Amino acid sequence: MSAERIESALSAASGDISAILELSLAGRPLSCENALRLFQAEGKDLHAVLLVADEVRRVRVGDLATFVIVRNINFTNICYTNCRFCGFARKEGEAEAELLSMEEIVHRTEEAVERGATEVCIQGGLHPKIAGTHYRDICVAIKDRFPEMHIHAFSPFEIKFGAGKCRMGYEDYLRMMKEHGLDTIPGTAAEILDTEIREQLTRDKLKAHEWVEIVKAAHRVGIRTTSTMMYGHVDRPEHWVAHMSLLRDIQDETGGFTEFVPLGFVYWDAPLYLDGKARPGPTRDENLKIHAVARLFFQGKIDNIQVSWVKMGPRLGQYIMKHGANDFGGTLMNETISRSSGAPYGEEITPREFCRLIREIGRIPARRNTLYEIQEVFEDHDPPDWQPLKPRSMRTMELTGL
């Protein structure tokens, strides 16, 4: 991007917005006050924010736009928590209630290996009758067959659930999980780390301080995590800023976050929305602002900002990649959680399709692993392609004693 174009945008912006963005161009992370001001940007002010976010992206991480070949394995949709934003969960005994066998989890991992996956992302509902060792047994089953596969699994809520069932402290439980194959943890279940908001979303069943304790414990035992924020429901910009500030404080303390992933609220089939208690997801401008402000807020702290194509669609994802983000997420293969809440964007994007989407915005596609180590750059060639997997139901199993 030319310096003249940025200078022109800054000249057209409001004086205080321009001054804030000059600090960002000088490498200064945003203060909370300045971040909140940028969330108010409209028109020419917003245009300047987006251009500066893209320039800071270029300086911090360059022109590679990354993706990871990963399979999501949502091993059960049986859950007792009744989160108000979730359309995925089912009660035990319902017609659509399902639980994958270990054999099926390994089979799906094998299919992912055949497609070049370097990661399986494993999450599910909190099944009230599984043993506390169930998560450990999933890791063991996968690593026994595929020892090189990176297991990115189990949200902090699942870690709380498993540790409680095993009557173990968080660090001891996480250390045990790591010894049996857990590599990294998704920083989901964060939603908004604010008690008022969490009461409305989840009845605060995983408290904000518990999420923080579990993430810090993971970092202490050498398990890195992602960081996330779900927005566009009953939240406001001041909640976004406080949430991001807490994440930045954790990163300053532990250095354990690999990325920040904003997750727009998927409202279509969410109980909170259907009951008239939430708005219909974020606006287009809110999606743009969240990613752009995150780029400026986290610069030098968390430099990988991901778009969730499954939440917002690949086209809007492309536009956000031009205005601050550097990662397009993963291939997913049979994503079910967002789809169950009504997301219409499908379950999978193939590597070749990622390359096309990235080249269309003038960037260089690259395949990464979970820790953002570049595996292959597709500057002048395409990766092998495949036919997307057909949507399919989980295969269920009866668990002895459940």
mmCIF file of C-alpha atoms in Angstrom:
data_model
loop_
_atom_site.group_PDB
_atom_site.id
_atom_site.type_symbol
_atom_site.label_atom_id
_atom_site.label_comp_id
_atom_site.label_asym_id
_atom_site.label_seq_id
_atom_site.Cartn_x
_atom_site.Cartn_y
_atom_site.Cartn_z
ATOM 1 C CA MET A 1 0.000 0.000 0.000
ATOM 2 C CA SER A 2 1.394 3.416 -0.901
ATOM 3 C CA ALA A 3 2.330 5.872 1.828
ATOM 4 C CA GLU A 4 0.445 8.533 -0.131
ATOM 5 C CA ARG A 5 -2.815 6.596 0.117
ATOM 6 C CA ILE A 6 -2.458 6.200 3.870
ATOM 7 C CA GLU A 7 -1.505 9.851 4.308
ATOM 8 C CA SER A 8 -4.539 10.920 2.292
ATOM 9 C CA ALA A 9 -6.834 8.768 4.433
ATOM 10 C CA LEU A 10 -5.356 10.153 7.648
ATOM 11 C CA SER A 11 -5.766 13.708 6.399
ATOM 12 C CA ALA A 12 -9.458 13.055 5.672
ATOM 13 C CA ALA A 13 -10.112 11.454 9.070
ATOM 14 C CA SER A 14 -11.087 13.217 12.283
ATOM 15 C CA GLY A 15 -8.165 14.701 14.154
ATOM 16 C CA ASP A 16 -8.297 12.342 17.136
ATOM 17 C CA ILE A 17 -8.720 9.261 14.925
ATOM 18 C CA SER A 18 -5.747 10.346 12.828
ATOM 19 C CA ALA A 19 -3.605 10.866 15.929
ATOM 20 C CA ILE A 20 -4.481 7.406 17.267
ATOM 21 C CA LEU A 21 -3.654 5.779 13.941
ATOM 22 C CA GLU A 22 -0.321 7.610 13.739
ATOM 23 C CA LEU A 23 0.606 5.929 17.016
ATOM 24 C CA SER A 24 -0.359 2.560 15.531
ATOM 25 C CA LEU A 25 1.826 3.196 12.481
ATOM 26 C CA ALA A 26 4.672 3.950 14.880
ATOM 27 C CA GLY A 27 4.255 0.467 16.403
ATOM 28 C CA ARG A 28 2.343 1.407 19.549
ATOM 29 C CA PRO A 29 -0.425 -1.001 20.657
ATOM 30 C CA LEU A 30 -3.742 0.750 21.255
ATOM 31 C CA SER A 31 -4.769 1.863 24.709
ATOM 32 C CA CYS A 32 -8.217 0.748 25.819
ATOM 33 C CA GLU A 33 -9.487 4.316 25.510
ATOM 34 C CA ASN A 34 -8.193 4.611 21.964
ATOM 35 C CA ALA A 35 -9.542 1.202 20.986
ATOM 36 C CA LEU A 36 -12.997 2.234 22.164
ATOM 37 C CA ARG A 37 -12.735 5.418 20.102
ATOM 38 C CA LEU A 38 -11.826 3.426 16.978
ATOM 39 C CA PHE A 39 -14.894 1.243 17.467
ATOM 40 C CA GLN A 40 -16.925 4.435 17.001
ATOM 41 C CA ALA A 41 -15.355 5.137 13.600
ATOM 42 C CA GLU A 42 -17.644 5.600 10.616
ATOM 43 C CA GLY A 43 -17.228 6.780 7.045
ATOM 44 C CA LYS A 44 -13.828 8.338 6.357
ATOM 45 C CA ASP A 45 -12.675 7.530 9.875
ATOM 46 C CA LEU A 46 -13.421 3.844 9.375
ATOM 47 C CA HIS A 47 -11.727 3.903 5.983
ATOM 48 C CA ALA A 48 -8.563 5.208 7.645
ATOM 49 C CA VAL A 49 -8.746 2.561 10.390
ATOM 50 C CA LEU A 50 -8.995 -0.215 7.800
ATOM 51 C CA LEU A 51 -6.090 1.071 5.713
ATOM 52 C CA VAL A 52 -3.830 1.453 8.734
ATOM 53 C CA ALA A 53 -4.780 -2.003 10.012
ATOM 54 C CA ASP A 54 -3.723 -3.492 6.682
ATOM 55 C CA GLU A 55 -0.443 -1.578 6.749
ATOM 56 C CA VAL A 56 0.306 -2.777 10.289
ATOM 57 C CA ARG A 57 -0.515 -6.312 9.124
ATOM 58 C CA ARG A 58 1.980 -5.958 6.275
ATOM 59 C CA VAL A 59 4.690 -4.681 8.610
ATOM 60 C CA ARG A 60 4.064 -7.277 11.324
ATOM 61 C CA VAL A 61 3.542 -10.470 9.310
ATOM 62 C CA GLY A 62 4.119 -9.694 5.629
ATOM 63 C CA ASP A 63 2.059 -10.654 2.600
ATOM 64 C CA LEU A 64 1.624 -14.378 3.181
ATOM 65 C CA ALA A 65 -2.001 -15.291 3.853
ATOM 66 C CA THR A 66 -2.122 -18.581 5.689
ATOM 67 C CA PHE A 67 -4.454 -21.514 6.209
ATOM 68 C CA VAL A 68 -4.168 -24.905 7.894
ATOM 69 C CA ILE A 69 -5.334 -28.313 6.703
ATOM 70 C CA VAL A 70 -7.395 -29.488 9.649
ATOM 71 C CA ARG A 71 -10.380 -31.667 10.336
ATOM 72 C CA ASN A 72 -12.941 -30.724 12.953
ATOM 73 C CA ILE A 73 -14.191 -33.751 14.858
ATOM 74 C CA ASN A 74 -17.159 -32.807 17.033
ATOM 75 C CA PHE A 75 -17.360 -36.090 18.868
ATOM 76 C CA THR A 76 -20.647 -35.570 20.698
ATOM 77 C CA ASN A 77 -23.499 -33.097 20.631
ATOM 78 C CA ILE A 78 -24.924 -34.338 23.932
ATOM 79 C CA CYS A 79 -24.589 -31.533 26.468
ATOM 80 C CA TYR A 80 -26.214 -30.521 29.740
ATOM 81 C CA THR A 81 -25.246 -26.824 29.840
ATOM 82 C CA ASN A 82 -28.116 -25.161 27.938
ATOM 83 C CA CYS A 83 -25.989 -22.309 26.578
ATOM 84 C CA ARG A 84 -28.377 -19.754 25.099
ATOM 85 C CA PHE A 85 -26.309 -19.062 21.988
ATOM 86 C CA CYS A 86 -25.900 -22.713 20.943
ATOM 87 C CA GLY A 87 -27.965 -24.619 18.395
ATOM 88 C CA PHE A 88 -25.619 -27.620 18.415
ATOM 89 C CA ALA A 89 -26.385 -29.268 21.755
ATOM 90 C CA ARG A 90 -28.868 -32.108 22.230
ATOM 91 C CA LYS A 91 -30.139 -33.884 25.316
ATOM 92 C CA GLU A 92 -29.380 -37.547 25.866
ATOM 93 C CA GLY A 93 -32.157 -39.624 24.314
ATOM 94 C CA GLU A 94 -33.180 -37.055 21.687
ATOM 95 C CA ALA A 95 -33.390 -38.349 18.141
ATOM 96 C CA GLU A 96 -30.362 -36.352 16.971
ATOM 97 C CA ALA A 97 -28.255 -36.967 20.081
ATOM 98 C CA GLU A 98 -24.991 -38.604 19.054
ATOM 99 C CA LEU A 99 -21.652 -39.778 20.387
ATOM 100 C CA LEU A 100 -18.781 -40.945 18.217
ATOM 101 C CA SER A 101 -17.005 -44.166 19.036
ATOM 102 C CA MET A 102 -13.228 -44.158 19.428
ATOM 103 C CA GLU A 103 -13.064 -46.193 16.230
ATOM 104 C CA GLU A 104 -14.975 -43.527 14.333
ATOM 105 C CA ILE A 105 -12.786 -40.738 15.729
ATOM 106 C CA VAL A 106 -9.683 -42.613 14.537
ATOM 107 C CA HIS A 107 -11.346 -43.309 11.177
ATOM 108 C CA ARG A 108 -12.053 -39.625 10.672
ATOM 109 C CA THR A 109 -8.470 -38.834 11.634
ATOM 110 C CA GLU A 110 -7.297 -41.341 9.026
ATOM 111 C CA GLU A 111 -9.404 -39.600 6.373
ATOM 112 C CA ALA A 112 -7.836 -36.307 7.421
ATOM 113 C CA VAL A 113 -4.321 -37.773 7.134
ATOM 114 C CA GLU A 114 -5.124 -38.947 3.622
ATOM 115 C CA ARG A 115 -5.986 -35.344 2.747
ATOM 116 C CA GLY A 116 -2.737 -33.947 4.143
ATOM 117 C CA ALA A 117 -4.075 -32.673 7.470
ATOM 118 C CA THR A 118 -1.549 -31.691 10.106
ATOM 119 C CA GLU A 119 -4.171 -31.119 12.814
ATOM 120 C CA VAL A 120 -7.408 -32.500 14.159
ATOM 121 C CA CYS A 121 -9.525 -30.073 16.168
ATOM 122 C CA ILE A 122 -11.666 -31.972 18.650
ATOM 123 C CA GLN A 123 -14.479 -30.433 20.672
ATOM 124 C CA GLY A 124 -17.910 -31.539 21.776
ATOM 125 C CA GLY A 125 -20.724 -31.046 24.190
ATOM 126 C CA LEU A 126 -20.343 -31.788 27.888
ATOM 127 C CA HIS A 127 -21.811 -35.293 27.978
ATOM 128 C CA PRO A 128 -22.902 -35.878 31.583
ATOM 129 C CA LYS A 129 -22.077 -39.603 31.570
ATOM 130 C CA ILE A 130 -18.636 -39.779 30.001
ATOM 131 C CA ALA A 131 -15.726 -40.594 32.272
ATOM 132 C CA GLY A 132 -13.213 -37.940 33.178
ATOM 133 C CA THR A 133 -10.623 -39.991 31.283
ATOM 134 C CA HIS A 134 -12.662 -39.881 28.052
ATOM 135 C CA TYR A 135 -10.734 -36.910 26.682
ATOM 136 C CA ARG A 136 -7.441 -38.597 27.519
ATOM 137 C CA ASP A 137 -8.606 -41.777 25.795
ATOM 138 C CA ILE A 138 -9.422 -39.850 22.613
ATOM 139 C CA CYS A 139 -5.870 -38.486 22.521
ATOM 140 C CA VAL A 140 -4.388 -41.938 23.141
ATOM 141 C CA ALA A 141 -6.512 -43.562 20.414
ATOM 142 C CA ILE A 142 -5.389 -40.979 17.848
ATOM 143 C CA LYS A 143 -1.710 -40.912 18.810
ATOM 144 C CA ASP A 144 -1.483 -44.704 18.831
ATOM 145 C CA ARG A 145 -2.338 -44.708 15.119
ATOM 146 C CA PHE A 146 -1.044 -41.301 14.053
ATOM 147 C CA PRO A 147 1.708 -40.165 16.412
ATOM 148 C CA GLU A 148 2.623 -37.155 14.250
ATOM 149 C CA MET A 149 -0.905 -35.737 14.150
ATOM 150 C CA HIS A 150 -1.270 -32.509 16.110
ATOM 151 C CA ILE A 151 -4.203 -32.731 18.513
ATOM 152 C CA HIS A 152 -5.802 -29.322 19.069
ATOM 153 C CA ALA A 153 -8.614 -30.145 21.415
ATOM 154 C CA PHE A 154 -10.927 -29.456 24.328
ATOM 155 C CA SER A 155 -12.037 -25.959 25.245
ATOM 156 C CA PRO A 156 -11.387 -24.591 28.735
ATOM 157 C CA PHE A 157 -14.966 -25.589 29.613
ATOM 158 C CA GLU A 158 -14.167 -29.182 28.644
ATOM 159 C CA ILE A 159 -10.937 -29.003 30.638
ATOM 160 C CA LYS A 160 -12.912 -27.847 33.699
ATOM 161 C CA PHE A 161 -15.385 -30.686 33.130
ATOM 162 C CA GLY A 162 -12.688 -33.370 32.718
ATOM 163 C CA ALA A 163 -10.587 -32.143 35.629
ATOM 164 C CA GLY A 164 -13.645 -32.086 37.862
ATOM 165 C CA LYS A 165 -14.620 -35.628 36.892
ATOM 166 C CA CYS A 166 -11.066 -36.799 37.626
ATOM 167 C CA ARG A 167 -10.898 -34.760 40.838
ATOM 168 C CA MET A 168 -7.669 -33.163 39.691
ATOM 169 C CA GLY A 169 -6.393 -29.612 39.713
ATOM 170 C CA TYR A 170 -6.155 -27.871 36.363
ATOM 171 C CA GLU A 171 -2.362 -28.072 36.065
ATOM 172 C CA ASP A 172 -2.214 -31.737 37.039
ATOM 173 C CA TYR A 173 -5.021 -32.608 34.644
ATOM 174 C CA LEU A 174 -3.465 -30.643 31.781
ATOM 175 C CA ARG A 175 -0.067 -32.186 32.442
ATOM 176 C CA MET A 176 -1.678 -35.637 32.279
ATOM 177 C CA MET A 177 -3.442 -34.710 29.029
ATOM 178 C CA LYS A 178 -0.203 -33.444 27.525
ATOM 179 C CA GLU A 179 1.598 -36.655 28.464
ATOM 180 C CA HIS A 180 -1.078 -38.604 26.592
ATOM 181 C CA GLY A 181 -0.998 -36.578 23.392
ATOM 182 C CA LEU A 182 -2.801 -33.248 23.781
ATOM 183 C CA ASP A 183 -0.753 -30.622 21.921
ATOM 184 C CA THR A 184 -2.708 -27.352 22.024
ATOM 185 C CA ILE A 185 -6.106 -26.108 23.213
ATOM 186 C CA PRO A 186 -8.694 -23.970 21.409
ATOM 187 C CA GLY A 187 -9.418 -20.845 23.394
ATOM 188 C CA THR A 188 -13.137 -21.177 22.832
ATOM 189 C CA ALA A 189 -15.805 -20.958 25.563
ATOM 190 C CA ALA A 190 -14.463 -17.449 26.168
ATOM 191 C CA GLU A 191 -17.508 -15.805 24.579
ATOM 192 C CA ILE A 192 -17.190 -12.408 26.326
ATOM 193 C CA LEU A 193 -15.147 -12.494 29.519
ATOM 194 C CA ASP A 194 -17.643 -10.399 31.446
ATOM 195 C CA THR A 195 -19.966 -11.668 34.189
ATOM 196 C CA GLU A 196 -23.000 -9.649 33.051
ATOM 197 C CA ILE A 197 -22.754 -10.976 29.507
ATOM 198 C CA ARG A 198 -21.918 -14.535 30.526
ATOM 199 C CA GLU A 199 -25.001 -14.719 32.746
ATOM 200 C CA GLN A 200 -27.128 -14.058 29.666
ATOM 201 C CA LEU A 201 -25.217 -16.410 27.367
ATOM 202 C CA THR A 202 -24.356 -19.405 29.549
ATOM 203 C CA ARG A 203 -25.732 -18.620 33.023
ATOM 204 C CA ASP A 204 -22.037 -18.208 33.834
ATOM 205 C CA LYS A 205 -21.434 -21.962 34.100
ATOM 206 C CA LEU A 206 -17.807 -21.366 33.190
ATOM 207 C CA LYS A 207 -16.903 -18.173 34.985
ATOM 208 C CA ALA A 208 -14.551 -15.671 33.372
ATOM 209 C CA HIS A 209 -11.928 -16.163 36.073
ATOM 210 C CA GLU A 210 -12.083 -19.948 35.553
ATOM 211 C CA TRP A 211 -11.445 -19.521 31.808
ATOM 212 C CA VAL A 212 -8.451 -17.348 32.652
ATOM 213 C CA GLU A 213 -7.158 -19.812 35.280
ATOM 214 C CA ILE A 214 -7.383 -22.756 32.874
ATOM 215 C CA VAL A 215 -5.709 -20.929 30.001
ATOM 216 C CA LYS A 216 -2.886 -19.732 32.226
ATOM 217 C CA ALA A 217 -2.482 -23.248 33.640
ATOM 218 C CA ALA A 218 -2.224 -24.620 30.100
ATOM 219 C CA HIS A 219 0.445 -22.081 29.232
ATOM 220 C CA ARG A 220 2.393 -22.911 32.394
ATOM 221 C CA VAL A 221 2.578 -26.612 31.517
ATOM 222 C CA GLY A 222 3.657 -25.851 27.946
ATOM 223 C CA ILE A 223 0.322 -26.164 26.144
ATOM 224 C CA ARG A 224 -0.284 -23.170 23.891
ATOM 225 C CA THR A 225 -3.798 -21.985 23.121
ATOM 226 C CA THR A 226 -5.706 -19.814 20.734
ATOM 227 C CA SER A 227 -7.740 -16.853 21.984
ATOM 228 C CA THR A 228 -11.259 -16.013 20.838
ATOM 229 C CA MET A 229 -14.122 -13.587 21.343
ATOM 230 C CA MET A 230 -17.747 -14.182 20.350
ATOM 231 C CA TYR A 231 -19.495 -10.906 19.517
ATOM 232 C CA GLY A 232 -22.707 -9.600 18.013
ATOM 233 C CA HIS A 233 -25.343 -10.775 20.532
ATOM 234 C CA VAL A 234 -25.999 -8.782 23.731
ATOM 235 C CA ASP A 235 -22.546 -7.217 23.899
ATOM 236 C CA ARG A 236 -21.281 -3.669 23.388
ATOM 237 C CA PRO A 237 -17.924 -2.165 22.312
ATOM 238 C CA GLU A 238 -16.855 -1.593 25.907
ATOM 239 C CA HIS A 239 -17.169 -5.364 26.458
ATOM 240 C CA TRP A 240 -14.986 -6.027 23.409
ATOM 241 C CA VAL A 241 -12.269 -3.699 24.671
ATOM 242 C CA ALA A 242 -12.274 -5.147 28.190
ATOM 243 C CA HIS A 243 -12.163 -8.681 26.775
ATOM 244 C CA MET A 244 -9.228 -7.914 24.486
ATOM 245 C CA SER A 245 -7.431 -6.095 27.281
ATOM 246 C CA LEU A 246 -7.675 -9.192 29.482
ATOM 247 C CA LEU A 247 -6.311 -11.358 26.660
ATOM 248 C CA ARG A 248 -3.421 -8.956 26.151
ATOM 249 C CA ASP A 249 -2.611 -9.027 29.861
ATOM 250 C CA ILE A 250 -2.530 -12.831 29.765
ATOM 251 C CA GLN A 251 -0.246 -12.740 26.736
ATOM 252 C CA ASP A 252 2.081 -10.315 28.489
ATOM 253 C CA GLU A 253 2.274 -12.752 31.408
ATOM 254 C CA THR A 254 2.524 -16.099 29.580
ATOM 255 C CA GLY A 255 3.173 -15.582 25.851
ATOM 256 C CA GLY A 256 1.017 -18.645 25.259
ATOM 257 C CA PHE A 257 -1.536 -17.433 22.700
ATOM 258 C CA THR A 258 -0.900 -18.351 19.062
ATOM 259 C CA GLU A 259 -3.664 -16.255 17.505
ATOM 260 C CA PHE A 260 -6.782 -14.186 18.068
ATOM 261 C CA VAL A 261 -9.968 -15.423 16.411
ATOM 262 C CA PRO A 262 -13.035 -13.158 16.478
ATOM 263 C CA LEU A 263 -16.181 -15.282 16.213
ATOM 264 C CA GLY A 264 -19.316 -13.529 15.039
ATOM 265 C CA PHE A 265 -22.519 -14.726 16.723
ATOM 266 C CA VAL A 266 -24.314 -17.275 14.505
ATOM 267 C CA TYR A 267 -27.875 -16.305 15.283
ATOM 268 C CA TRP A 268 -30.213 -18.136 12.907
ATOM 269 C CA ASP A 269 -31.093 -21.085 15.176
ATOM 270 C CA ALA A 270 -29.676 -19.800 18.468
ATOM 271 C CA PRO A 271 -32.225 -19.909 21.336
ATOM 272 C CA LEU A 272 -31.147 -16.465 22.597
ATOM 273 C CA TYR A 273 -32.040 -14.904 19.244
ATOM 274 C CA LEU A 274 -35.189 -16.949 18.682
ATOM 275 C CA ASP A 275 -36.448 -15.761 22.072
ATOM 276 C CA GLY A 276 -35.899 -12.149 21.033
ATOM 277 C CA LYS A 277 -33.089 -11.573 23.545
ATOM 278 C CA ALA A 278 -30.205 -10.993 21.106
ATOM 279 C CA ARG A 279 -29.579 -9.069 17.935
ATOM 280 C CA PRO A 280 -29.072 -10.917 14.631
ATOM 281 C CA GLY A 281 -25.313 -11.185 14.755
ATOM 282 C CA PRO A 282 -22.735 -8.497 14.037
ATOM 283 C CA THR A 283 -23.127 -5.975 11.243
ATOM 284 C CA ARG A 284 -20.696 -5.908 8.340
ATOM 285 C CA ASP A 285 -18.987 -2.833 9.793
ATOM 286 C CA GLU A 286 -18.691 -4.479 13.198
ATOM 287 C CA ASN A 287 -16.968 -7.463 11.605
ATOM 288 C CA LEU A 288 -14.540 -5.097 9.898
ATOM 289 C CA LYS A 289 -13.901 -3.065 13.031
ATOM 290 C CA ILE A 290 -13.329 -6.062 15.304
ATOM 291 C CA HIS A 291 -10.574 -7.480 13.095
ATOM 292 C CA ALA A 292 -8.963 -4.144 12.269
ATOM 293 C CA VAL A 293 -8.942 -2.878 15.852
ATOM 294 C CA ALA A 294 -7.655 -6.263 17.042
ATOM 295 C CA ARG A 295 -4.732 -5.936 14.617
ATOM 296 C CA LEU A 296 -3.835 -2.578 16.137
ATOM 297 C CA PHE A 297 -4.608 -3.535 19.736
ATOM 298 C CA PHE A 298 -2.558 -6.735 19.728
ATOM 299 C CA GLN A 299 0.351 -5.660 17.529
ATOM 300 C CA GLY A 300 3.591 -7.038 18.868
ATOM 301 C CA LYS A 301 1.607 -9.217 21.283
ATOM 302 C CA ILE A 302 -0.650 -11.505 19.201
ATOM 303 C CA ASP A 303 0.222 -10.945 15.569
ATOM 304 C CA ASN A 304 -1.922 -13.653 13.986
ATOM 305 C CA ILE A 305 -5.472 -12.416 13.429
ATOM 306 C CA GLN A 306 -7.782 -15.021 11.900
ATOM 307 C CA VAL A 307 -11.056 -14.706 10.032
ATOM 308 C CA SER A 308 -13.681 -17.367 10.661
ATOM 309 C CA TRP A 309 -15.017 -18.061 7.173
ATOM 310 C CA VAL A 310 -17.524 -20.536 8.582
ATOM 311 C CA LYS A 311 -19.126 -17.735 10.641
ATOM 312 C CA MET A 312 -19.103 -14.902 8.092
ATOM 313 C CA GLY A 313 -18.605 -16.552 4.707
ATOM 314 C CA PRO A 314 -15.546 -16.605 2.453
ATOM 315 C CA ARG A 315 -16.371 -13.374 0.590
ATOM 316 C CA LEU A 316 -16.546 -11.174 3.662
ATOM 317 C CA GLY A 317 -13.553 -13.104 4.923
ATOM 318 C CA GLN A 318 -11.625 -12.000 1.840
ATOM 319 C CA TYR A 319 -12.496 -8.366 2.488
ATOM 320 C CA ILE A 320 -11.364 -8.591 6.098
ATOM 321 C CA MET A 321 -8.131 -10.249 4.965
ATOM 322 C CA LYS A 322 -7.510 -7.028 3.021
ATOM 323 C CA HIS A 323 -8.016 -4.936 6.146
ATOM 324 C CA GLY A 324 -5.936 -6.391 8.952
ATOM 325 C CA ALA A 325 -6.251 -10.181 9.115
ATOM 326 C CA ASN A 326 -3.536 -12.581 7.959
ATOM 327 C CA ASP A 327 -5.047 -16.051 8.440
ATOM 328 C CA PHE A 328 -8.025 -17.670 6.719
ATOM 329 C CA GLY A 329 -8.468 -20.464 9.256
ATOM 330 C CA GLY A 330 -8.764 -24.129 8.351
ATOM 331 C CA THR A 331 -10.260 -26.524 5.865
ATOM 332 C CA LEU A 332 -12.435 -27.947 8.709
ATOM 333 C CA MET A 333 -14.015 -30.974 6.887
ATOM 334 C CA ASN A 334 -17.469 -31.710 8.391
ATOM 335 C CA GLU A 335 -17.789 -28.642 10.613
ATOM 336 C CA THR A 336 -21.020 -29.072 12.595
ATOM 337 C CA ILE A 337 -21.219 -26.557 15.459
ATOM 338 C CA SER A 338 -21.785 -23.400 13.391
ATOM 339 C CA ARG A 339 -23.892 -25.318 10.868
ATOM 340 C CA SER A 340 -26.151 -26.552 13.668
ATOM 341 C CA SER A 341 -26.856 -22.937 14.622
ATOM 342 C CA GLY A 342 -27.836 -22.110 11.064
ATOM 343 C CA ALA A 343 -24.599 -20.871 9.465
ATOM 344 C CA PRO A 344 -25.108 -21.200 5.683
ATOM 345 C CA TYR A 345 -21.499 -21.232 4.503
ATOM 346 C CA GLY A 346 -20.821 -24.950 4.368
ATOM 347 C CA GLU A 347 -18.534 -27.342 6.168
ATOM 348 C CA GLU A 348 -15.294 -27.240 4.238
ATOM 349 C CA ILE A 349 -12.974 -25.218 2.020
ATOM 350 C CA THR A 350 -10.315 -27.150 0.136
ATOM 351 C CA PRO A 351 -6.670 -25.986 -0.035
ATOM 352 C CA ARG A 352 -6.992 -25.148 -3.723
ATOM 353 C CA GLU A 353 -10.050 -23.022 -3.012
ATOM 354 C CA PHE A 354 -8.160 -21.223 -0.226
ATOM 355 C CA CYS A 355 -5.381 -20.470 -2.692
ATOM 356 C CA ARG A 356 -7.862 -19.023 -5.179
ATOM 357 C CA LEU A 357 -9.527 -16.847 -2.543
ATOM 358 C CA ILE A 358 -6.157 -15.566 -1.316
ATOM 359 C CA ARG A 359 -4.773 -14.826 -4.780
ATOM 360 C CA GLU A 360 -7.935 -12.889 -5.649
ATOM 361 C CA ILE A 361 -7.000 -10.320 -2.983
ATOM 362 C CA GLY A 362 -3.403 -10.040 -4.184
ATOM 363 C CA ARG A 363 -1.742 -12.021 -1.409
ATOM 364 C CA ILE A 364 0.461 -15.118 -1.405
ATOM 365 C CA PRO A 365 -1.181 -18.308 -0.082
ATOM 366 C CA ALA A 366 0.734 -20.466 2.366
ATOM 367 C CA ARG A 367 -0.078 -23.608 4.323
ATOM 368 C CA ARG A 368 0.853 -23.445 8.010
ATOM 369 C CA ASN A 369 0.669 -25.781 10.963
ATOM 370 C CA THR A 370 -1.121 -25.115 14.255
ATOM 371 C CA LEU A 371 1.805 -23.111 15.649
ATOM 372 C CA TYR A 372 2.003 -20.903 12.534
ATOM 373 C CA GLU A 373 5.127 -22.526 11.182
ATOM 374 C CA ILE A 374 4.965 -22.251 7.389
ATOM 375 C CA GLN A 375 4.826 -25.662 5.706
ATOM 376 C CA GLU A 376 4.523 -24.665 2.053
ATOM 377 C CA VAL A 377 4.158 -21.442 0.058
ATOM 378 C CA PHE A 378 1.986 -21.629 -3.082
ATOM 379 C CA GLU A 379 3.453 -18.699 -4.975
ATOM 380 C CA ASP A 380 3.311 -20.268 -8.439
ATOM 381 C CA HIS A 381 1.616 -23.648 -7.988
ATOM 382 C CA ASP A 382 -1.510 -25.158 -6.463
ATOM 383 C CA PRO A 383 -1.828 -27.785 -3.726
ATOM 384 C CA PRO A 384 -3.435 -31.162 -4.416
ATOM 385 C CA ASP A 385 -7.205 -30.896 -4.338
ATOM 386 C CA TRP A 386 -10.043 -33.166 -3.312
ATOM 387 C CA GLN A 387 -13.789 -33.411 -3.510
ATOM 388 C CA PRO A 388 -15.377 -32.013 -0.347
ATOM 389 C CA LEU A 389 -16.535 -34.687 2.066
ATOM 390 C CA LYS A 390 -20.255 -35.329 1.935
ATOM 391 C CA PRO A 391 -22.188 -34.195 5.025
ATOM 392 C CA ARG A 392 -22.871 -37.180 7.213
ATOM 393 C CA SER A 393 -24.356 -37.970 10.543
ATOM 394 C CA MET A 394 -22.212 -39.102 13.425
ATOM 395 C CA ARG A 395 -22.027 -42.833 14.014
ATOM 396 C CA THR A 396 -23.218 -43.503 17.543
ATOM 397 C CA MET A 397 -22.198 -46.076 20.057
ATOM 398 C CA GLU A 398 -23.570 -47.389 23.312
ATOM 399 C CA LEU A 399 -21.164 -46.806 26.188
ATOM 400 C CA THR A 400 -21.123 -49.458 28.887
ATOM 401 C CA GLY A 401 -22.638 -48.106 32.070
ATOM 402 C CA LEU A 402 -23.858 -44.844 30.498
#
